[in-house]
Structure formats: C-alpha cells, structure tokens
Tab-separated table of C-alpha atoms in Angstrom:
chain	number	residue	atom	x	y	z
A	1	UNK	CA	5.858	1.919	-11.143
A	2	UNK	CA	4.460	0.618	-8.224
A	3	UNK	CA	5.740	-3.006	-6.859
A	4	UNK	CA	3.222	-5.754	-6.904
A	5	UNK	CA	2.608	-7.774	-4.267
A	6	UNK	CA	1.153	-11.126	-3.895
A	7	UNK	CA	1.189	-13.670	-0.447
A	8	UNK	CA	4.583	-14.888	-1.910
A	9	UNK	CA	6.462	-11.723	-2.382
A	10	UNK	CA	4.758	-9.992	0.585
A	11	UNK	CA	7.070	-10.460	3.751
A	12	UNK	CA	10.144	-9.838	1.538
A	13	UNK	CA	9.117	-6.748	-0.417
A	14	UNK	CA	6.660	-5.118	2.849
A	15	UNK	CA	8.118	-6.801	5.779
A	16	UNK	CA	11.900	-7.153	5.449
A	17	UNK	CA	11.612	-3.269	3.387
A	18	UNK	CA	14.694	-1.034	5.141
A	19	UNK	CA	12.327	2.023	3.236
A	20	UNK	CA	9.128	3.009	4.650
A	21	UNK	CA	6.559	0.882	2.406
A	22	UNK	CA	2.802	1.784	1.083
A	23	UNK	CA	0.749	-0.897	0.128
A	24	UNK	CA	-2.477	-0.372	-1.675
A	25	UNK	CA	-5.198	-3.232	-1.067
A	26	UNK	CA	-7.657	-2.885	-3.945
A	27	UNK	CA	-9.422	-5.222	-6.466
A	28	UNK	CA	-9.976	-4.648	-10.585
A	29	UNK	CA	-13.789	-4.402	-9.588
A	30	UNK	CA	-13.781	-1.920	-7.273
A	31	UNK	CA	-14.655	1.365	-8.988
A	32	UNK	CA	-12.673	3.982	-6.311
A	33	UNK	CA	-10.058	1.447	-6.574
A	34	UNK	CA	-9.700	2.035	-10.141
A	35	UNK	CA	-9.677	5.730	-9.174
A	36	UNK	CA	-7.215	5.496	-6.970
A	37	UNK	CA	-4.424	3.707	-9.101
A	38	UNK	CA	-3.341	6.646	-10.937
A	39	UNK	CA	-2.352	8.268	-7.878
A	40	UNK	CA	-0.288	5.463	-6.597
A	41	UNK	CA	1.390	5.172	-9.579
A	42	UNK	CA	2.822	8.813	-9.338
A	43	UNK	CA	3.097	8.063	-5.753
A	44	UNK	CA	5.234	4.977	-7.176
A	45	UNK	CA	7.682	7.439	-9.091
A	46	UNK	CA	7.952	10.729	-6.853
A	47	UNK	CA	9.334	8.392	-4.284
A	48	UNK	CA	11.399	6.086	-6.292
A	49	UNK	CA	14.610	4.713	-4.430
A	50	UNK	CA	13.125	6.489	-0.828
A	51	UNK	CA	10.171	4.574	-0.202
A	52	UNK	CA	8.502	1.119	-1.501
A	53	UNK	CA	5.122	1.718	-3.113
A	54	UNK	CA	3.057	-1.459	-4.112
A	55	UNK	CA	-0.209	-2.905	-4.824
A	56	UNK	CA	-2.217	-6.007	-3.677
A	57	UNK	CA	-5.084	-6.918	-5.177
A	58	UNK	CA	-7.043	-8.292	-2.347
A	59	UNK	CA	-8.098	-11.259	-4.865
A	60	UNK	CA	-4.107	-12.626	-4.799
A	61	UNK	CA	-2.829	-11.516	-1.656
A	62	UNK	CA	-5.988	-13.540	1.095
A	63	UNK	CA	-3.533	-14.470	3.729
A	64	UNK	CA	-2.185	-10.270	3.870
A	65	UNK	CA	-5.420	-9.090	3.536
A	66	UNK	CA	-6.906	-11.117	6.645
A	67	UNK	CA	-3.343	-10.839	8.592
A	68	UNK	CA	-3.866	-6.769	8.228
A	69	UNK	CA	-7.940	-7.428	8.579
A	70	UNK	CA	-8.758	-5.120	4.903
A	71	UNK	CA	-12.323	-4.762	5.158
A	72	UNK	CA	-12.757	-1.863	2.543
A	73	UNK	CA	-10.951	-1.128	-0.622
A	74	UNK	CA	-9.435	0.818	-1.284
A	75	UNK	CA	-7.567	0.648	2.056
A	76	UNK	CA	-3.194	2.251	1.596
A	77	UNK	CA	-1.356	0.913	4.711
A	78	UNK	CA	1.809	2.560	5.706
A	79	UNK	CA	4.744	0.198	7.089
A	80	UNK	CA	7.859	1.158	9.026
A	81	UNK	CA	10.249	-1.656	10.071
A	82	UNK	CA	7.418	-4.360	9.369
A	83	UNK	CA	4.930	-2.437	11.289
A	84	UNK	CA	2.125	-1.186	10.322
A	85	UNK	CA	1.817	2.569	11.389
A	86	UNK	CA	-0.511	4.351	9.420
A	87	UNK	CA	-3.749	3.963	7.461
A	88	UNK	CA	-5.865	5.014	4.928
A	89	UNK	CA	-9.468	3.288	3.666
A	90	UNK	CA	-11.072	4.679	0.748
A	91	UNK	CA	-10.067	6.838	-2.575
A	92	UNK	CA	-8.247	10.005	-0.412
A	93	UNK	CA	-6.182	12.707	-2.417
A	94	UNK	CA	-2.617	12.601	-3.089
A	95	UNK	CA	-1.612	15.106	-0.595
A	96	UNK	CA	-3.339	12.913	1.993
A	97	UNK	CA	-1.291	9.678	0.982
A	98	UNK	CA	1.983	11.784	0.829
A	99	UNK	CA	1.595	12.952	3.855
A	100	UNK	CA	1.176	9.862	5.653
A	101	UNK	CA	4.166	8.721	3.613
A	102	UNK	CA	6.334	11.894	4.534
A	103	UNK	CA	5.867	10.981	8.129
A	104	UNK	CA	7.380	7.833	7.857
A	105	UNK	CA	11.131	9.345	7.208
C-alpha cells in the first residue's frame, strides 16, 4: 500500500528515504487522479521493501506542493537521496512510472 504523505511526515518518509521514493501529488477531485491510484497502488506492492511509494494529496501537503512547484495533477515525482530526479505530470501507464522508477536503482 502506498505511504501517505502529509507536510509533517514529508522530509522523513521522501527526504531522509535511503530507497529511491515516488510520490504521487493528486487530489480526491481530480478525475485522472482517481485513475491513476490504482496503478500506484500496485506500484506500492511490486516494489515493496526496494523503493518508497506514497501519495500526497495536494489539499494536505501545500508547503511540498509549492516547494516542488505541482502545477498539474496528477504529477509522480521520482526522488533519489532527497533529490528530485525524475518527473511525470498527468495519468501515464504503468510501464512509464516503472520505468522511471527502475532507473533510480
């Protein structure tokens, strides 16, 4: 299941991650949003205990969502040592998220 994040939890469980980390900005009333959450979820398990997967709703998490200037939702960002080093806006495919991911190790 995938971790969720709020402006609290967000330096420890992104930032401070020694995995690779996706984050998924979205909001409950955005439609491709919605569309995209199953795919994050099984994101969420195929990379269990390799890589952190999480979700921010843009709604809870203001400060991370202006720090990393989300415009859209959806919009994934991919994290490596508390960098941000790859991104996705919009609902993509799995395959496309994955293989962002699988660059990251």
């Amino acid at each position: 299941m995938a971790e969720h994040i709020t402006d609290t939890n967000f330096e420890e469980v992104v930032l401070k991650a020694t995995m690779p980390v996706m984050v998924d900005f979205g909001a409950t009333w955005c439609g491709p949003c919605r569309a995209l959450a199953p795919v994050v979820e099984q994101i969420a398990e195929e990379y269990a205990g390799k890589a952190v997967v999480a979700k921010a709703d843009v709604d809870e998490c203001p400060s991370a969502s202006a720090q990393f200037r989300i415009r859209n939702v959806p919009t994934v960002l991919f994290f490596k040592n508390g960098e941000v080093v790859d991104k996705s806006v919009g609902a993509v495919p799995k395959a496309v998220l994955t293989e962002m991911l699988d660059k990251l190790f």
